[in-house]
Protein backbone atom coordinates (compact mmCIF):
# COMPACT_ATOMS: atom_id res chain seq x y z
CA UNK A 1 32.49 -11.62 -16.43
CA UNK A 2 34.02 -10.03 -13.35
CA UNK A 3 32.25 -10.17 -9.99
CA UNK A 4 33.59 -6.68 -9.28
CA UNK A 5 31.01 -3.93 -9.52
CA UNK A 6 32.07 -0.32 -9.95
CA UNK A 7 30.62 3.02 -8.86
CA UNK A 8 29.40 5.43 -11.54
CA UNK A 9 32.26 7.11 -13.38
CA UNK A 10 34.88 4.64 -12.15
CA UNK A 11 38.05 4.99 -14.23
CA UNK A 12 40.01 1.97 -12.99
CA UNK A 13 39.66 0.25 -16.37
CA UNK A 14 38.50 -3.05 -14.91
CA UNK A 15 34.81 -2.90 -15.79
CA UNK A 16 32.50 -5.84 -16.23
CA UNK A 17 31.74 -4.84 -19.79
CA UNK A 18 35.39 -5.39 -20.66
CA UNK A 19 35.03 -9.08 -19.83
CA UNK A 20 37.81 -8.82 -17.26
CA UNK A 21 38.22 -11.48 -14.60
CA UNK A 22 39.40 -10.93 -11.03
CA UNK A 23 43.05 -11.68 -11.82
CA UNK A 24 43.05 -9.26 -14.75
CA UNK A 25 41.50 -6.65 -12.49
CA UNK A 26 44.28 -7.14 -9.95
CA UNK A 27 46.85 -6.69 -12.71
CA UNK A 28 45.18 -3.57 -14.10
CA UNK A 29 45.07 -2.04 -10.65
CA UNK A 30 48.84 -2.10 -10.60
CA UNK A 31 48.86 -3.93 -7.27
CA UNK A 32 47.98 -0.77 -5.40
CA UNK A 33 45.12 0.29 -3.16
CA UNK A 34 42.07 1.67 -4.92
CA UNK A 35 38.46 2.51 -4.27
CA UNK A 36 35.93 0.20 -5.82
CA UNK A 37 32.67 -1.51 -5.08
CA UNK A 38 32.83 -5.24 -4.43
CA UNK A 39 29.47 -6.76 -3.64
CA UNK A 40 27.75 -4.61 -1.02
CA UNK A 41 30.73 -2.55 0.05
CA UNK A 42 32.56 0.52 -1.23
CA UNK A 43 36.21 0.59 -0.12
CA UNK A 44 37.72 4.04 -0.19
CA UNK A 45 41.45 3.67 -0.65
CA UNK A 46 44.02 6.31 0.15
CA UNK A 47 42.65 8.79 -2.36
CA UNK A 48 44.53 12.06 -2.19
CA UNK A 49 41.77 13.55 -4.31
CA UNK A 50 39.02 14.61 -1.89
CA UNK A 51 36.61 15.11 -4.79
CA UNK A 52 37.06 11.46 -5.76
CA UNK A 53 36.33 10.34 -2.19
CA UNK A 54 33.22 12.48 -2.15
CA UNK A 55 32.14 11.01 -5.48
CA UNK A 56 32.27 7.48 -4.10
CA UNK A 57 30.70 8.46 -0.80
CA UNK A 58 27.88 10.14 -2.70
CA UNK A 59 27.25 7.15 -4.94
CA UNK A 60 23.56 6.35 -5.26
CA UNK A 61 23.97 2.85 -3.80
CA UNK A 62 25.59 4.28 -0.66
CA UNK A 63 23.02 7.03 -0.32
CA UNK A 64 20.15 4.56 -0.66
CA UNK A 65 21.64 2.20 1.89
CA UNK A 66 22.21 -0.54 -0.68
CA UNK A 67 25.97 -0.39 -0.15
CA UNK A 68 28.23 0.41 2.77
CA UNK A 69 31.55 2.20 2.66
CA UNK A 70 34.75 1.95 4.62
CA UNK A 71 38.09 3.70 4.33
CA UNK A 72 41.54 2.14 4.13
CA UNK A 73 44.49 4.44 4.86
CA UNK A 74 47.73 2.84 3.74
CA UNK A 75 51.38 3.81 4.20
CA UNK A 76 54.64 2.01 3.50
CA UNK A 77 58.39 2.57 3.29
CA UNK A 78 58.51 5.39 5.81
CA UNK A 79 62.16 4.45 6.45
CA UNK A 80 62.49 6.32 9.73
CA UNK A 81 61.99 9.75 8.17
CA UNK A 82 61.04 11.53 11.38
CA UNK A 83 60.83 15.06 10.02
CA UNK A 84 59.40 16.85 7.01
CA UNK A 85 62.00 16.78 4.25
CA UNK A 86 62.59 17.59 0.59
CA UNK A 87 61.01 15.20 -1.91
CA UNK A 88 61.57 15.16 -5.66
CA UNK A 89 58.62 15.71 -8.03
CA UNK A 90 58.15 16.34 -11.74
CA UNK A 91 55.69 19.10 -12.63
CA UNK A 92 55.09 20.24 -16.21
CA UNK A 93 58.20 18.33 -17.24
CA UNK A 94 60.43 20.11 -14.72
CA UNK A 95 61.98 18.79 -11.50
CA UNK A 96 60.79 20.45 -8.31
CA UNK A 97 61.37 19.78 -4.63
CA UNK A 98 58.62 20.03 -2.04
CA UNK A 99 58.53 19.60 1.71
CA UNK A 100 56.82 16.32 2.49
CA UNK A 101 56.60 13.61 5.12
CA UNK A 102 57.46 13.43 8.79
CA UNK A 103 55.55 11.67 11.55
CA UNK A 104 53.84 14.86 12.69
CA UNK A 105 52.37 15.44 9.24
CA UNK A 106 51.47 11.75 8.93
CA UNK A 107 49.60 11.67 12.23
CA UNK A 108 47.70 14.85 11.37
CA UNK A 109 46.64 13.43 8.01
CA UNK A 110 45.57 10.10 9.51
CA UNK A 111 43.65 11.80 12.31
CA UNK A 112 41.90 14.13 9.86
CA UNK A 113 40.87 11.36 7.47
CA UNK A 114 39.90 8.93 10.22
CA UNK A 115 37.71 11.58 11.85
CA UNK A 116 35.47 11.54 8.76
CA UNK A 117 34.33 8.00 9.65
CA UNK A 118 36.22 6.72 12.70
CA UNK A 119 34.22 3.52 13.15
CA UNK A 120 34.78 2.39 9.58
CA UNK A 121 38.41 3.33 8.93
CA UNK A 122 41.33 0.88 8.85
CA UNK A 123 44.94 2.17 9.00
CA UNK A 124 47.63 -0.14 7.59
CA UNK A 125 51.41 0.03 7.12
CA UNK A 126 53.22 -2.14 4.58
CA UNK A 127 56.66 -2.23 6.17
CA UNK A 128 60.17 -0.73 6.20
CA UNK A 129 59.88 1.62 9.16
CA UNK A 130 62.97 0.73 11.23
CA UNK A 131 65.75 1.60 8.78
CA UNK A 132 66.78 4.76 6.96
CA UNK A 133 67.50 7.33 9.66
CA UNK A 134 70.13 7.93 12.32
CA UNK A 135 67.75 7.83 15.29
CA UNK A 136 66.39 4.47 14.18
CA UNK A 137 69.88 3.06 13.62
CA UNK A 138 71.23 4.19 16.98
CA UNK A 139 68.21 2.74 18.80
CA UNK A 140 68.01 -0.39 16.61
CA UNK A 141 64.48 0.57 15.70
CA UNK A 142 63.15 1.09 19.22
CA UNK A 143 62.70 4.85 18.82
CA UNK A 144 60.26 4.30 15.96
CA UNK A 145 57.84 2.12 17.94
CA UNK A 146 56.14 4.87 20.01
CA UNK A 147 55.80 7.05 16.91
CA UNK A 148 54.00 4.30 15.01
CA UNK A 149 51.77 3.74 18.01
CA UNK A 150 50.91 7.45 18.14
CA UNK A 151 49.79 7.35 14.51
CA UNK A 152 47.39 4.60 15.51
CA UNK A 153 47.83 1.77 13.03
CA UNK A 154 45.46 -1.17 13.08
CA UNK A 155 47.66 -3.53 11.08
CA UNK A 156 51.33 -3.71 10.07
CA UNK A 157 53.39 -5.97 7.83
CA UNK A 158 57.17 -6.33 8.32
CA UNK A 159 59.22 -5.26 5.31
CA UNK A 160 62.59 -6.52 4.13
CA UNK A 161 64.43 -3.92 6.26
CA UNK A 162 62.68 -4.89 9.49
CA UNK A 163 65.33 -7.63 9.82
CA UNK A 164 68.27 -5.22 9.63
CA UNK A 165 69.06 -5.36 13.38
CA UNK A 166 68.59 -9.12 13.58
CA UNK A 167 65.70 -11.40 14.41
CA UNK A 168 65.70 -10.75 18.16
CA UNK A 169 65.49 -6.97 17.75
CA UNK A 170 62.84 -7.33 15.06
CA UNK A 171 60.68 -9.36 17.44
CA UNK A 172 61.19 -6.84 20.25
CA UNK A 173 60.45 -3.83 18.06
CA UNK A 174 57.41 -5.27 16.33
CA UNK A 175 56.29 -6.68 19.67
CA UNK A 176 56.05 -3.09 20.89
CA UNK A 177 53.51 -2.20 18.23
CA UNK A 178 49.95 -1.87 19.45
CA UNK A 179 48.80 -2.81 15.94
CA UNK A 180 48.24 -6.38 14.80
CA UNK A 181 51.08 -7.97 12.82
CA UNK A 182 50.76 -10.40 9.92
CA UNK A 183 53.11 -12.28 7.60
CA UNK A 184 52.41 -15.65 6.00
CA UNK A 185 55.90 -16.35 4.65
CA UNK A 186 58.38 -15.65 7.46
CA UNK A 187 59.21 -18.81 9.39
CA UNK A 188 61.36 -19.68 12.37
CA UNK A 189 64.41 -21.29 10.75
CA UNK A 190 64.85 -24.76 12.20
CA UNK A 191 68.61 -24.36 11.89
CA UNK A 192 68.71 -21.19 13.97
CA UNK A 193 72.43 -20.63 13.42
CA UNK A 194 72.16 -20.93 9.63
CA UNK A 195 72.82 -17.52 8.07
CA UNK A 196 73.76 -18.50 4.53
CA UNK A 197 72.14 -17.19 1.38
CA UNK A 198 71.18 -20.61 0.01
CA UNK A 199 67.61 -20.74 1.32
CA UNK A 200 65.20 -21.98 -1.29
CA UNK A 201 62.03 -19.83 -1.33
CA UNK A 202 60.35 -22.67 -3.22
CA UNK A 203 61.03 -25.17 -0.44
CA UNK A 204 58.10 -26.88 1.21
CA UNK A 205 56.49 -25.09 4.13
CA UNK A 206 57.66 -26.41 7.46
CA UNK A 207 58.06 -25.20 11.00
CA UNK A 208 56.30 -22.32 12.71
CA UNK A 209 55.33 -18.94 11.31
CA UNK A 210 56.82 -15.97 13.16
CA UNK A 211 53.67 -13.89 12.81
CA UNK A 212 49.99 -14.71 12.28
CA UNK A 213 49.36 -15.18 8.55
CA UNK A 214 46.19 -13.12 8.38
CA UNK A 215 43.98 -10.65 10.24
CA UNK A 216 40.25 -10.04 10.07
CA UNK A 217 38.07 -7.17 11.16
CA UNK A 218 34.51 -5.94 10.69
CA UNK A 219 33.94 -2.51 9.19
CA UNK A 220 30.65 -1.06 8.00
CA UNK A 221 29.04 -4.33 9.05
CA UNK A 222 31.22 -6.30 6.63
CA UNK A 223 33.94 -8.79 7.57
CA UNK A 224 37.19 -8.29 5.66
CA UNK A 225 40.47 -10.18 5.79
CA UNK A 226 44.13 -9.35 5.13
CA UNK A 227 46.96 -11.79 4.31
CA UNK A 228 50.55 -10.55 4.58
CA UNK A 229 53.70 -11.37 2.58
CA UNK A 230 57.25 -10.05 2.89
CA UNK A 231 59.77 -10.27 0.05
CA UNK A 232 60.92 -13.90 -0.26
CA UNK A 233 64.20 -12.63 -1.73
CA UNK A 234 65.13 -10.69 1.41
CA UNK A 235 68.17 -12.88 2.30
CA UNK A 236 69.50 -12.45 -1.25
CA UNK A 237 68.83 -8.72 -1.64
CA UNK A 238 70.75 -7.75 1.48
CA UNK A 239 73.20 -9.37 3.85
CA UNK A 240 71.91 -12.82 4.82
CA UNK A 241 73.32 -12.15 8.29
CA UNK A 242 70.32 -9.89 8.92
CA UNK A 243 67.96 -12.84 8.46
CA UNK A 244 69.65 -15.38 10.72
CA UNK A 245 66.98 -17.67 12.16
CA UNK A 246 64.35 -16.66 9.57
CA UNK A 247 63.22 -18.57 6.52
CA UNK A 248 61.30 -16.85 3.71
CA UNK A 249 59.03 -18.65 1.25
CA UNK A 250 57.12 -17.59 -1.85
CA UNK A 251 53.50 -16.44 -1.45
CA UNK A 252 52.14 -18.88 -4.03
CA UNK A 253 52.99 -21.79 -1.73
CA UNK A 254 50.16 -20.98 0.68
CA UNK A 255 48.20 -17.93 -0.50
CA UNK A 256 45.42 -19.98 -2.14
CA UNK A 257 44.87 -21.88 1.10
CA UNK A 258 44.58 -18.70 3.16
CA UNK A 259 42.28 -17.01 0.64
CA UNK A 260 40.02 -20.05 0.73
CA UNK A 261 40.18 -20.10 4.55
CA UNK A 262 39.16 -16.45 4.79
CA UNK A 263 36.37 -16.85 2.25
CA UNK A 264 34.90 -20.14 3.40
CA UNK A 265 35.72 -20.46 7.10
CA UNK A 266 36.03 -16.85 8.24
CA UNK A 267 33.22 -15.80 5.85
CA UNK A 268 35.05 -12.66 4.72
CA UNK A 269 33.24 -10.63 2.08
CA UNK A 270 36.52 -9.12 0.89
CA UNK A 271 40.10 -10.40 0.99
CA UNK A 272 43.17 -8.17 0.61
CA UNK A 273 46.83 -9.09 0.22
CA UNK A 274 49.34 -6.79 1.94
CA UNK A 275 52.70 -7.38 0.27
CA UNK A 276 56.19 -5.92 0.63
CA UNK A 277 57.66 -7.36 -2.55
CA UNK A 278 58.10 -4.52 -5.02
CA UNK A 279 55.91 -3.58 -7.96
CA UNK A 280 57.32 -6.14 -10.41
CA UNK A 281 56.89 -9.12 -8.08
CA UNK A 282 53.44 -7.91 -7.04
CA UNK A 283 52.22 -7.62 -10.62
CA UNK A 284 53.63 -11.11 -11.25
CA UNK A 285 51.78 -12.40 -8.20
CA UNK A 286 48.55 -10.79 -9.41
CA UNK A 287 48.84 -12.86 -12.60
CA UNK A 288 49.07 -16.18 -10.78
CA UNK A 289 46.01 -18.42 -10.43
CA UNK A 290 46.81 -18.90 -6.74
CA UNK A 291 45.52 -15.39 -5.96
CA UNK A 292 42.08 -15.99 -7.45
CA UNK A 293 39.62 -14.95 -4.78
CA UNK A 294 41.66 -11.95 -3.58
CA UNK A 295 40.12 -8.56 -4.25
CA UNK A 296 43.12 -6.25 -4.03
CA UNK A 297 46.87 -6.17 -3.45
CA UNK A 298 48.24 -3.40 -1.24
CA UNK A 299 51.86 -3.27 -2.35
CA UNK A 300 55.09 -1.77 -1.03
CA UNK A 301 58.89 -1.69 -1.37
CA UNK A 302 59.85 -0.04 -4.67
CA UNK A 303 59.16 3.58 -3.62
CA UNK A 304 57.59 4.29 -7.00
CA UNK A 305 54.97 7.01 -7.19
CA UNK A 306 51.99 5.55 -9.00
CA UNK A 307 49.33 8.23 -9.11
CA UNK A 308 46.48 6.16 -10.48
CA UNK A 309 45.54 2.54 -9.67
């Protein structure tokens, strides 16, 4: 039996009566944010469907004070797209282009949604903000920092392209964020001049993490925790020169320890993984026993539109 409870009419497919355990639920959710009730809390993910948000908000348990709700707003892979631009969609089997995106639109959306419950809203980005546009490239990412700060993120995870201008620039750019930063698998490389592509992501953990591995906050009276992971294959997917001085390791080497730490020591009621690893790797991670105890994976990297969790 799963310890995940669901609001009336939930269509996520991970119901208790299906005999689904937590790991199966993670897999069925497609490693994306979703709204569901876990214990005493209703987490409203980035639902574009306002009727669905209202359905969860109006759930009997929330109305009777037996459950609390909070909202997570999640973005990723902005790739320095400063302005509204054409995006490809399929509608009724036909390709169409619509104007989407841009930091002005993003800030307006975040402000509007956060205003519905400002004290209980968490805004998160899953990485890849510094690469993909001319302004970002010419400024080596620095021009993006004030824009991200204006949006008002609470938490950010570096993506595989955050290393594109080198470790020093990555630290300067991310250091300019007002948001908290997490990543539990990016380490200071002991051989700082080593820029080869022979790093072993299965190697034992050693040295010092570049960023804090996790972040906790209290929303709706409930303590929740987030653990971050960047793609361990970053030095192999792109030029290893970008990652000089950085070692990447696989999440399964320490994720169980951090989940246990958040549950037992930090006393978190809910634990989320924020990962920039691509859909395939994230689904694989969701199937591993090491992630038992995590409630949800907020994934990034593959730019795939997945409409339903």
